[in-house]
Coordinates of C-alpha atoms in Angstrom, one line a residue:
Chain A
M8 CA 11.2 -18.4 -0.8
R9 CA 14.6 -17.9 0.5
M10 CA 15.8 -20.5 -1.5
L11 CA 13.8 -19.5 -4.8
V12 CA 15.0 -15.9 -4.4
S13 CA 18.4 -17.1 -3.9
L14 CA 18.5 -19.2 -7.1
L15 CA 19.1 -16.1 -9.0
V16 CA 20.1 -12.9 -7.6
F17 CA 20.6 -10.0 -9.9
M18 CA 22.2 -7.4 -7.6
S19 CA 25.2 -6.9 -5.5
L20 CA 25.7 -3.8 -3.3
S21 CA 28.7 -4.8 -1.4
S22 CA 31.1 -2.6 -3.1
L23 CA 28.8 0.4 -2.8
A24 CA 29.5 0.5 1.0
F25 CA 32.6 2.1 0.2
S26 CA 33.5 5.6 -1.0
D27 CA 34.0 5.5 -4.8
E28 CA 35.0 8.7 -6.9
N29 CA 33.5 7.1 -10.3
A30 CA 29.8 8.6 -10.5
S31 CA 28.8 5.7 -12.7
S32 CA 29.4 3.3 -9.7
Y33 CA 26.7 5.2 -7.7
I34 CA 23.8 3.6 -9.9
L35 CA 21.7 0.9 -8.8
P36 CA 20.8 -1.8 -9.8
R37 CA 23.7 -3.4 -11.2
P38 CA 23.3 -6.8 -12.4
L39 CA 25.5 -9.6 -10.9
I40 CA 24.6 -13.3 -10.2
F41 CA 26.5 -14.4 -7.1
E42 CA 24.6 -17.2 -5.4
T43 CA 22.8 -20.5 -6.0
H44 CA 21.5 -23.0 -3.4
E45 CA 20.5 -26.8 -3.7
L46 CA 17.0 -27.9 -3.4
K47 CA 15.5 -28.0 0.2
S48 CA 13.7 -30.7 1.9
A49 CA 9.7 -30.3 1.9
A50 CA 9.7 -29.7 5.7
A51 CA 12.3 -26.8 5.1
I52 CA 10.1 -25.3 2.3
Y53 CA 7.1 -25.7 4.6
D54 CA 9.1 -23.6 7.2
D55 CA 10.3 -21.1 4.7
D56 CA 6.8 -20.8 3.2
S57 CA 5.4 -19.9 6.7
V58 CA 7.8 -17.4 7.1
N59 CA 7.5 -16.2 3.6
V60 CA 3.6 -16.1 4.0
N61 CA 3.9 -14.1 7.4
C62 CA 6.5 -11.6 6.2
T63 CA 4.8 -10.8 3.0
S64 CA 1.8 -10.0 5.1
W65 CA 3.9 -7.9 7.1
R66 CA 5.6 -5.9 4.2
F67 CA 1.9 -5.6 2.7
A68 CA 0.8 -4.1 6.0
A69 CA 3.8 -1.8 6.1
E70 CA 3.6 -0.7 2.6
T71 CA -0.2 0.0 2.6
N72 CA 0.3 2.0 5.8
N73 CA -1.8 -0.3 8.1
L74 CA 0.8 -0.9 10.7
A75 CA 1.3 1.1 14.1
P76 CA 4.5 3.1 14.1
W77 CA 7.4 0.5 14.0
K78 CA 10.9 1.0 14.9
T79 CA 12.3 -2.4 13.8
I80 CA 11.3 -5.2 11.3
P81 CA 10.1 -8.3 12.9
A82 CA 13.1 -10.4 14.0
E83 CA 11.7 -13.7 12.1
C84 CA 11.6 -11.4 8.8
A85 CA 15.4 -10.3 8.9
G86 CA 16.3 -12.9 6.2
Y87 CA 13.3 -12.3 4.0
V88 CA 13.9 -8.5 4.2
K89 CA 17.5 -8.9 3.1
D90 CA 16.6 -11.4 0.6
Y91 CA 13.9 -9.1 -0.9
L92 CA 16.2 -6.1 -0.9
M93 CA 19.2 -8.1 -2.5
G94 CA 17.0 -10.2 -4.7
R95 CA 15.0 -9.2 -7.6
G96 CA 11.9 -8.3 -5.7
Y97 CA 13.2 -4.9 -4.6
V98 CA 14.6 -3.9 -8.3
V99 CA 11.2 -5.1 -9.9
D100 CA 9.2 -2.9 -7.3
L101 CA 11.4 0.0 -8.1
E102 CA 11.2 -0.1 -11.7
R103 CA 7.4 -0.7 -11.6
V104 CA 6.8 2.5 -9.7
S105 CA 9.1 4.4 -11.8
E106 CA 7.2 3.2 -15.1
E107 CA 4.0 3.9 -13.7
A108 CA 4.9 7.4 -12.8
N109 CA 6.4 7.9 -16.1
V110 CA 3.1 7.1 -18.0
Y111 CA 1.0 9.1 -15.6
A112 CA 3.8 12.1 -16.0
S113 CA 3.6 11.7 -19.7
S114 CA -0.3 11.8 -19.9
F115 CA -0.8 15.7 -19.7
G116 CA 0.7 16.5 -22.9
F117 CA 1.9 20.0 -22.3
S118 CA 4.6 21.2 -24.3
G119 CA 6.2 24.2 -22.6
G120 CA 3.1 24.8 -20.5
D121 CA 3.1 27.7 -18.1
G122 CA 5.8 26.3 -15.7
K123 CA 3.5 25.4 -12.9
D124 CA 3.3 21.8 -13.3
T125 CA 5.5 20.1 -10.5
W126 CA 6.9 16.9 -9.5
I127 CA 8.2 16.5 -6.1
F128 CA 10.8 13.7 -5.1
D129 CA 11.8 12.8 -1.6
I130 CA 15.7 11.9 -1.4
D131 CA 16.4 8.8 1.0
E132 CA 15.1 5.6 -0.4
T133 CA 13.4 7.6 -3.2
L134 CA 16.3 9.2 -5.2
L135 CA 19.3 7.9 -3.3
S136 CA 19.6 4.5 -1.9
N137 CA 21.2 3.9 2.0
L138 CA 21.1 0.3 1.3
P139 CA 25.0 -0.1 1.8
Y140 CA 24.3 1.5 5.1
Y141 CA 21.4 -0.8 6.2
L142 CA 23.2 -3.9 5.0
E143 CA 25.6 -3.0 7.5
H144 CA 23.1 -2.3 10.3
G145 CA 20.6 -5.3 10.0
C146 CA 18.3 -4.1 7.1
G147 CA 15.9 -2.6 9.7
L148 CA 16.6 -5.1 12.5
E149 CA 18.7 -2.4 14.5
V150 CA 16.8 0.4 15.9
F151 CA 17.8 3.6 13.9
D152 CA 20.9 5.5 15.1
H153 CA 20.9 9.3 14.1
T154 CA 24.5 9.5 15.0
K155 CA 25.8 6.5 12.7
F156 CA 23.5 7.2 10.2
D157 CA 24.7 11.0 9.9
K158 CA 28.3 9.7 9.7
W159 CA 27.0 7.6 6.6
V160 CA 25.5 10.6 5.2
E161 CA 28.2 12.7 5.5
K162 CA 30.3 10.3 3.3
G163 CA 28.2 11.7 0.4
V164 CA 28.4 8.4 -1.4
A165 CA 24.6 7.1 -1.5
P166 CA 24.2 5.4 -5.0
A167 CA 21.1 6.5 -7.2
I168 CA 18.2 4.2 -7.4
A169 CA 18.4 3.8 -11.1
P170 CA 14.7 3.7 -12.0
S171 CA 14.1 6.9 -10.2
L172 CA 17.0 8.5 -11.8
K173 CA 15.2 7.5 -15.2
L174 CA 12.1 9.2 -13.9
Y175 CA 13.6 12.1 -12.8
E176 CA 15.2 12.7 -16.2
K177 CA 11.9 11.9 -17.7
V178 CA 10.1 14.7 -15.8
K179 CA 12.6 17.2 -16.4
D180 CA 12.4 16.6 -20.2
L181 CA 8.6 16.6 -19.9
G182 CA 9.1 20.3 -18.4
Y183 CA 8.1 19.7 -15.0
K184 CA 9.4 21.8 -12.2
V185 CA 11.3 19.3 -10.1
I186 CA 11.4 20.0 -6.2
L187 CA 13.5 17.9 -4.0
L188 CA 11.8 17.8 -0.5
T189 CA 13.9 16.1 2.1
G190 CA 13.8 15.5 5.9
R191 CA 17.5 15.8 5.8
R192 CA 18.7 18.7 7.7
E193 CA 20.0 22.1 6.2
N194 CA 23.8 21.2 7.8
H195 CA 23.7 18.4 5.2
R196 CA 22.9 20.8 2.1
V197 CA 26.3 20.7 0.8
I198 CA 27.1 17.1 1.0
T199 CA 23.6 16.2 -0.2
I200 CA 24.0 18.2 -3.3
E201 CA 27.5 16.8 -3.9
N202 CA 26.1 13.3 -3.2
L203 CA 23.0 14.0 -5.7
I204 CA 25.3 15.3 -8.6
N205 CA 27.9 12.4 -8.4
A206 CA 25.1 10.0 -8.4
G207 CA 23.8 11.6 -11.6
F208 CA 20.9 14.0 -10.5
N209 CA 21.2 17.5 -11.9
N210 CA 19.2 20.9 -12.5
W211 CA 16.7 20.5 -10.0
D212 CA 14.6 23.6 -9.5
E213 CA 14.5 23.7 -5.8
L214 CA 16.3 21.5 -2.9
I215 CA 14.2 21.9 0.4
L216 CA 15.9 20.8 3.4
R217 CA 14.5 20.8 7.2
S218 CA 15.7 24.1 8.7
L219 CA 16.1 24.8 12.6
D220 CA 12.5 26.2 12.4
D221 CA 11.1 22.8 11.1
D222 CA 12.9 21.0 13.7
H223 CA 10.0 20.2 15.9
K224 CA 7.6 19.3 13.2
T225 CA 6.7 15.8 12.2
A226 CA 7.7 14.8 8.7
T227 CA 4.0 15.0 7.4
I228 CA 3.5 18.6 8.7
F229 CA 6.8 19.8 7.6
K230 CA 6.1 18.4 4.1
S231 CA 2.8 19.3 3.9
E232 CA 3.5 23.0 4.9
K233 CA 6.1 23.1 1.9
R234 CA 3.6 21.7 -0.6
D235 CA 1.0 24.1 0.4
E236 CA 3.4 26.9 0.1
M237 CA 3.8 25.8 -3.4
V238 CA 0.2 25.3 -4.0
K239 CA -0.3 29.0 -2.7
E240 CA 2.3 30.2 -5.4
G241 CA 0.2 28.7 -8.0
Y242 CA 2.0 25.5 -8.8
R243 CA 0.2 22.3 -9.6
I244 CA 1.5 19.4 -7.8
R245 CA 1.1 16.6 -10.4
G246 CA 3.0 13.9 -8.9
N247 CA 4.9 12.8 -5.7
S248 CA 7.3 10.3 -5.3
G249 CA 8.2 9.0 -1.8
D250 CA 9.0 5.9 0.2
Q251 CA 7.2 6.8 3.3
W252 CA 3.7 7.8 3.8
S253 CA 4.6 10.9 5.6
D254 CA 6.3 12.0 2.3
L255 CA 2.6 11.8 0.7
L256 CA -0.1 12.1 3.1
G257 CA -1.3 15.2 5.2
F258 CA -2.6 18.3 3.4
A259 CA -1.9 20.1 0.0
M260 CA -1.4 16.4 -1.4
S261 CA -0.3 15.6 -4.8
Q262 CA -2.8 14.8 -7.6
R263 CA -1.2 11.5 -7.8
S264 CA 1.4 9.9 -5.2
F265 CA 3.7 7.2 -5.9
K266 CA 4.8 5.1 -3.1
L267 CA 8.3 3.5 -3.3
P268 CA 9.0 0.4 -1.4
N269 CA 10.6 0.6 1.9
P270 CA 10.7 -2.4 4.3
M271 CA 13.6 -1.2 6.4
Y272 CA 12.3 1.5 8.3
Y273 CA 9.3 3.9 9.1
I274 CA 9.2 7.5 9.8
P275 CA 6.1 8.4 11.8
E276 CA 3.4 10.9 10.8
V277 CA 1.5 12.8 13.3
G278 CA 1.6 10.3 15.8
K279 CA -0.7 8.3 13.7
T280 CA -3.7 9.8 15.5
N281 CA -4.6 12.5 13.1
S282 CA -2.1 11.8 10.3
Y283 CA -4.8 11.4 7.8
S284 CA -6.8 14.4 8.8
I285 CA -7.2 17.4 6.7
I286 CA -5.6 20.1 9.0
Chain B
M29 CA 5.6 -20.3 -5.1
R30 CA 2.5 -21.9 -6.4
M31 CA 3.9 -25.2 -5.2
L32 CA 4.7 -23.7 -1.7
V33 CA 1.3 -22.2 -1.5
S34 CA -0.4 -25.3 -2.6
L35 CA 1.5 -27.5 -0.2
L36 CA -0.9 -26.5 2.6
V37 CA -4.0 -24.7 1.7
F38 CA -6.3 -23.7 4.5
M39 CA -9.5 -22.5 3.1
S40 CA -12.0 -23.7 0.8
L41 CA -14.8 -21.4 -0.3
S42 CA -16.5 -23.8 -2.8
S43 CA -19.4 -24.7 -0.8
L44 CA -20.0 -21.0 -0.1
A45 CA -21.0 -20.3 -3.8
F46 CA -24.3 -21.7 -3.1
S47 CA -27.0 -20.5 -0.8
D48 CA -27.2 -21.7 2.6
E49 CA -29.7 -21.0 5.3
N50 CA -27.2 -21.4 8.1
A51 CA -25.5 -18.4 9.2
S52 CA -22.6 -20.0 10.8
S53 CA -21.6 -21.2 7.4
Y54 CA -21.5 -17.4 6.0
I55 CA -18.1 -16.7 8.0
L56 CA -14.6 -17.0 6.5
P57 CA -12.1 -18.3 6.9
R58 CA -13.0 -22.0 7.6
P59 CA -9.8 -24.3 7.8
L60 CA -9.7 -27.1 5.3
I61 CA -6.6 -29.0 3.6
F62 CA -7.5 -30.0 0.2
E63 CA -4.5 -30.1 -2.0
T64 CA -0.9 -31.3 -2.0
H65 CA 1.5 -31.2 -4.8
E66 CA 4.9 -33.3 -5.5
L67 CA 8.1 -31.3 -5.7
K68 CA 9.0 -29.4 -9.0
S69 CA 12.2 -29.3 -11.0
A70 CA 14.8 -26.4 -10.4
A71 CA 13.5 -25.0 -13.8
A72 CA 10.1 -25.1 -12.8
I73 CA 10.8 -23.4 -9.6
Y74 CA 12.5 -20.7 -11.3
D75 CA 9.7 -20.2 -13.8
D76 CA 7.3 -20.3 -10.8
D77 CA 9.8 -17.8 -9.1
S78 CA 9.8 -15.5 -11.8
V79 CA 6.1 -15.2 -12.0
N80 CA 5.8 -15.0 -8.2
V81 CA 8.2 -11.9 -8.3
N82 CA 6.3 -10.3 -10.9
C83 CA 2.9 -10.8 -9.6
T84 CA 3.9 -10.0 -5.9
S85 CA 5.3 -6.8 -7.3
W86 CA 2.0 -6.2 -9.4
R87 CA 0.2 -6.9 -6.1
F88 CA 2.4 -4.3 -4.2
A89 CA 1.8 -1.7 -6.9
A90 CA -1.8 -2.2 -6.8
E91 CA -2.3 -2.4 -3.2
T92 CA -0.2 1.0 -2.6
N93 CA -2.2 2.6 -5.3
N94 CA 0.6 3.0 -7.6
L95 CA -1.1 1.5 -10.7
A96 CA -3.1 3.2 -13.3
P97 CA -6.7 2.4 -13.1
W98 CA -7.0 -1.4 -14.2
K99 CA -9.9 -3.4 -15.4
T100 CA -8.3 -7.0 -15.1
I101 CA -5.5 -8.7 -13.5
P102 CA -2.4 -9.5 -15.7
A103 CA -2.9 -12.9 -17.4
E104 CA 0.4 -14.2 -16.0
C105 CA -0.8 -13.6 -12.4
A106 CA -4.3 -15.4 -12.8
G107 CA -2.7 -18.5 -10.9
Y108 CA -0.9 -16.3 -8.5
V109 CA -4.0 -14.4 -7.5
K110 CA -6.1 -17.4 -7.1
D111 CA -3.4 -19.1 -5.1
Y112 CA -3.2 -16.2 -2.8
L113 CA -6.7 -16.0 -2.2
M114 CA -7.4 -19.5 -1.8
G115 CA -4.3 -20.1 0.4
R116 CA -3.0 -18.7 3.7
G117 CA -1.8 -15.2 2.3
Y118 CA -5.2 -13.5 2.0
V119 CA -6.7 -14.9 5.5
V120 CA -3.2 -13.8 7.1
D121 CA -3.4 -10.3 5.5
L122 CA -7.2 -10.0 6.5
E123 CA -6.3 -11.0 10.0
R124 CA -3.5 -8.6 10.3
V125 CA -5.4 -5.6 9.4
S126 CA -8.2 -6.4 11.7
E127 CA -5.5 -6.9 14.4
E128 CA -4.0 -3.4 13.9
A129 CA -7.3 -1.7 13.5
N130 CA -8.4 -3.3 16.8
V131 CA -5.3 -2.0 18.6
Y132 CA -5.7 1.2 17.1
A133 CA -9.5 1.4 17.9
S134 CA -8.7 0.3 21.6
S135 CA -6.2 3.0 22.2
F136 CA -8.6 5.9 22.8
G137 CA -9.6 4.5 26.2
F138 CA -13.0 6.4 26.0
S139 CA -15.7 4.6 28.2
G140 CA -19.1 6.0 27.0
G141 CA -17.6 9.3 25.4
D142 CA -20.0 11.7 23.8
G143 CA -21.0 9.2 21.1
K144 CA -19.2 11.1 18.5
D145 CA -16.3 8.6 17.9
T146 CA -17.2 6.9 14.5
W147 CA -15.8 4.0 12.6
I148 CA -16.7 3.5 8.9
F149 CA -16.8 0.1 7.2
D150 CA -17.3 -0.5 3.5
I151 CA -19.1 -3.5 2.7
D152 CA -18.1 -5.5 -0.4
E153 CA -14.5 -7.2 0.1
T154 CA -14.5 -5.5 3.6
L155 CA -17.3 -6.7 5.7
L156 CA -18.9 -9.3 2.9
S157 CA -16.8 -11.5 0.7
N158 CA -17.7 -12.0 -2.9
L159 CA -15.0 -14.5 -3.4
P160 CA -17.5 -17.1 -4.2
Y161 CA -18.6 -14.9 -7.0
Y162 CA -15.3 -13.8 -8.2
L163 CA -13.9 -17.7 -8.0
E164 CA -16.5 -18.3 -10.7
H165 CA -15.4 -15.5 -12.9
G166 CA -11.6 -15.8 -13.0
C167 CA -10.7 -13.8 -9.8
G168 CA -10.2 -10.6 -11.5
L169 CA -9.2 -12.2 -15.1
E170 CA -12.6 -11.1 -16.5
V171 CA -13.7 -7.7 -17.2
F172 CA -16.4 -6.8 -14.4
D173 CA -20.1 -7.5 -15.5
H174 CA -22.3 -5.4 -13.6
T175 CA -25.6 -7.4 -14.7
K176 CA -24.0 -10.8 -13.5
F177 CA -22.5 -9.3 -10.2
D178 CA -25.9 -7.9 -9.4
K179 CA -27.5 -11.4 -9.7
W180 CA -24.8 -12.4 -7.2
V181 CA -25.7 -9.5 -4.7
E182 CA -29.4 -10.3 -5.1
K183 CA -28.9 -13.9 -3.7
G184 CA -27.7 -12.3 -0.6
V185 CA -25.3 -15.1 0.4
A186 CA -22.0 -13.3 0.6
P187 CA -20.2 -14.6 3.4
A188 CA -18.6 -12.6 6.4
I189 CA -15.0 -11.9 6.4
A190 CA -14.4 -13.4 9.7
P191 CA -11.5 -11.1 10.8
S192 CA -13.5 -7.9 10.0
L193 CA -16.5 -9.5 11.8
K194 CA -14.2 -9.6 14.8
L195 CA -13.1 -6.1 14.5
Y196 CA -16.9 -5.0 13.9
E197 CA -17.8 -6.4 17.0
K198 CA -14.8 -4.8 18.9
V199 CA -15.5 -1.3 17.8
K200 CA -19.1 -1.6 18.6
D201 CA -18.3 -2.9 22.1
L202 CA -15.8 -0.1 22.4
G203 CA -18.7 2.4 21.8
Y204 CA -18.0 3.6 18.4
K205 CA -20.9 4.8 16.2
V206 CA -20.6 2.4 13.2
I207 CA -21.6 3.6 9.6
L208 CA -21.7 1.2 6.7
L209 CA -21.0 3.1 3.6
T210 CA -21.1 1.4 0.4
G211 CA -21.1 1.8 -3.5
R212 CA -24.2 -0.5 -3.6
R213 CA -27.3 1.0 -4.7
E214 CA -30.4 1.9 -2.7
N215 CA -32.5 -0.6 -4.6
H216 CA -30.3 -3.5 -2.8
R217 CA -30.8 -2.1 0.6
V218 CA -33.2 -4.9 1.6
I219 CA -31.4 -7.8 0.3
T220 CA -28.1 -6.1 1.6
I221 CA -29.4 -5.9 5.2
E222 CA -30.7 -9.5 5.0
N223 CA -27.3 -10.7 3.9
L224 CA -25.5 -8.5 6.6
I225 CA -27.7 -10.0 9.4
N226 CA -27.6 -13.6 8.1
A227 CA -23.7 -13.2 7.9
G228 CA -23.6 -12.0 11.5
F229 CA -23.6 -8.2 11.4
N230 CA -25.9 -6.7 13.7
N231 CA -26.7 -3.1 15.1
W232 CA -25.0 -0.8 12.8
D233 CA -26.0 2.8 13.5
E234 CA -26.3 3.8 9.8
L235 CA -26.3 2.0 6.4
I236 CA -25.6 4.5 3.6
L237 CA -26.2 3.4 0.0
R238 CA -25.9 4.9 -3.2
S239 CA -28.9 6.9 -4.0
L240 CA -30.1 8.1 -7.5
D241 CA -28.6 11.5 -6.8
D242 CA -25.3 10.0 -6.1
D243 CA -25.3 7.9 -9.4
H244 CA -23.1 10.1 -11.5
K245 CA -20.5 10.5 -8.6
T246 CA -17.4 8.7 -8.5
A247 CA -16.8 6.4 -5.5
T248 CA -14.2 8.8 -4.1
I249 CA -16.6 11.8 -4.4
F250 CA -19.7 10.1 -3.0
K251 CA -17.9 8.5 -0.1
S252 CA -16.0 11.9 0.6
E253 CA -19.2 13.8 0.7
K254 CA -20.9 11.3 3.1
R255 CA -17.9 11.6 5.3
D256 CA -17.9 15.3 5.2
E257 CA -21.4 15.4 6.4
M258 CA -20.7 13.4 9.6
V259 CA -17.8 15.6 10.1
K260 CA -20.0 18.7 10.1
E261 CA -22.4 17.1 12.3
G262 CA -19.6 16.8 14.8
Y263 CA -18.7 13.3 14.4
R264 CA -14.9 12.4 14.9
I265 CA -14.3 9.8 12.1
R266 CA -11.4 7.7 14.0
G267 CA -11.1 4.8 11.6
N268 CA -12.2 3.8 8.0
S269 CA -12.0 0.0 6.9
G270 CA -12.0 -0.5 3.0
D271 CA -10.5 -2.6 0.4
Q272 CA -10.3 0.2 -2.1
W273 CA -8.6 3.4 -2.0
S274 CA -11.6 5.0 -3.3
D275 CA -13.0 4.1 0.3
L276 CA -10.3 6.0 2.0
L277 CA -9.0 9.0 0.1
G278 CA -10.6 12.1 -1.0
F279 CA -11.7 14.7 1.7
A280 CA -12.7 14.5 5.1
M281 CA -10.6 11.5 5.3
S282 CA -10.5 9.4 8.5
Q283 CA -7.7 9.8 11.4
R284 CA -6.5 6.4 10.3
S285 CA -7.4 4.3 7.4
F286 CA -7.2 0.6 7.0
K287 CA -6.6 -0.9 3.6
L288 CA -7.8 -4.4 3.2
P289 CA -6.3 -6.5 0.5
N290 CA -8.1 -7.1 -3.0
P291 CA -6.1 -8.1 -5.8
M292 CA -9.3 -8.9 -7.9
Y293 CA -10.8 -5.6 -8.9
Y294 CA -10.1 -1.7 -8.8
I295 CA -12.8 0.9 -8.2
P296 CA -11.5 4.2 -10.0
E297 CA -11.2 7.3 -8.0
V298 CA -11.6 10.6 -9.8
G299 CA -10.1 9.6 -13.0
K300 CA -6.8 9.4 -11.2
T301 CA -6.0 12.8 -12.2
N302 CA -7.0 14.7 -9.0
S303 CA -7.7 11.9 -6.9
Y304 CA -5.7 12.8 -4.1
S305 CA -6.4 16.6 -4.2
I306 CA -8.0 18.4 -1.5
I307 CA -11.3 19.5 -2.9

């Protein structure tokens, strides 16, 4: 499979690891063919296939939230995950979820409406990609390091995920109230706004970051509470886009949720023992 | 990819399409190597890879519930889905979800307890496999036909999904109350019990089928209402195993849900417009 994926690879992110003043370079995916491999022996194909089956299975279990909380990807899947991220797999998945959300968002047919129809977006790995950082840190093979990651965030150069930018603009055009709800902390508000704007995101209605009061809360509780406030103010949460189940589950859930792929890291819900409960 | 999967195929279900009095033959998976393919040209590999990327992406979207309700699998994915089901992919996925559930179920450490800890299992594609039927009907390529499927159900020969039987026995041993909650109708109660017992399932605490009163309800509402009754009786729903999101979402959700793979068919939730709401 690694051979097959490598035959044609449509993305290169290497240049994105560096700060760039040109906003257009902040957008993923950018097509670029950079690698070909010769045919392998049947034995090598079998080895590849065995890893492929196991790692696809691991990814299925991660993406459907079947796994116990995990801190790093399985070592045997390091190449598989990198190939997925750098190959067509990730892009195709991102495009599909954007298109499905687009079709759903367009299905309500309100023109103007009462301004209460709302769409929520997470930021990291949903609107902005930290792939340049993770490519430098094993794509999930290294345990998450807050200090190093914060330094990356503070550069403010995370590129847009292009299919998400497309959806973002669509839901704005359709008249949805757009809320950005992120686990990033308030002290990163300014750089986050700068990064979002440079990456092409504009005119959101609200940007909610984690305040000091929210610091002890799990991602699921923090985000559920914020959604609950919106519901109590009369907003209808029609859609919610996020790469973590902690963006989507809990209470005051959206009418439909869209799970973006993320095989690199996992943000725990409520210790996974009462994460799915109605609280 | 199809070539790679075909190099070694560890399962054959063909014999299971026929009634068999021997209960041991009702258990999946059974190892059997039955096919090899020669190496293909690079062009054929690329074609295969393109289909593989698209169909893996479709499967990811289906399994994470990102898709709009679908009635048949994409025509281009017919071979992919069949290869997945008949190859190692499906078995590995089934084993992983069983093992993850097993670890979680074992984590509570109650010995005896108060008898209120509950595990819910769906039946079709969760405890029992209808793969012999679907192999005869395009593995999702044909639109679902109630009349034909009912005839298959009435044979009562659906085999056990072996990894689920293992989990079933584990949670019983751990002292959980075991509830079978199925969209099958009451008129299939006798044959369902016979099928379950022949396939190796015994001593469940309750088998809940869809009554005439439930007939107009969506799967999500029907199952949520039944879970809600359990919660109101003081039961703690610790785990819920199902192959459909309509088994798992809605209200009175389980503390943890385990999504078994099913790329063959989709049972709609509440029209997908308010399926995720807390009702």
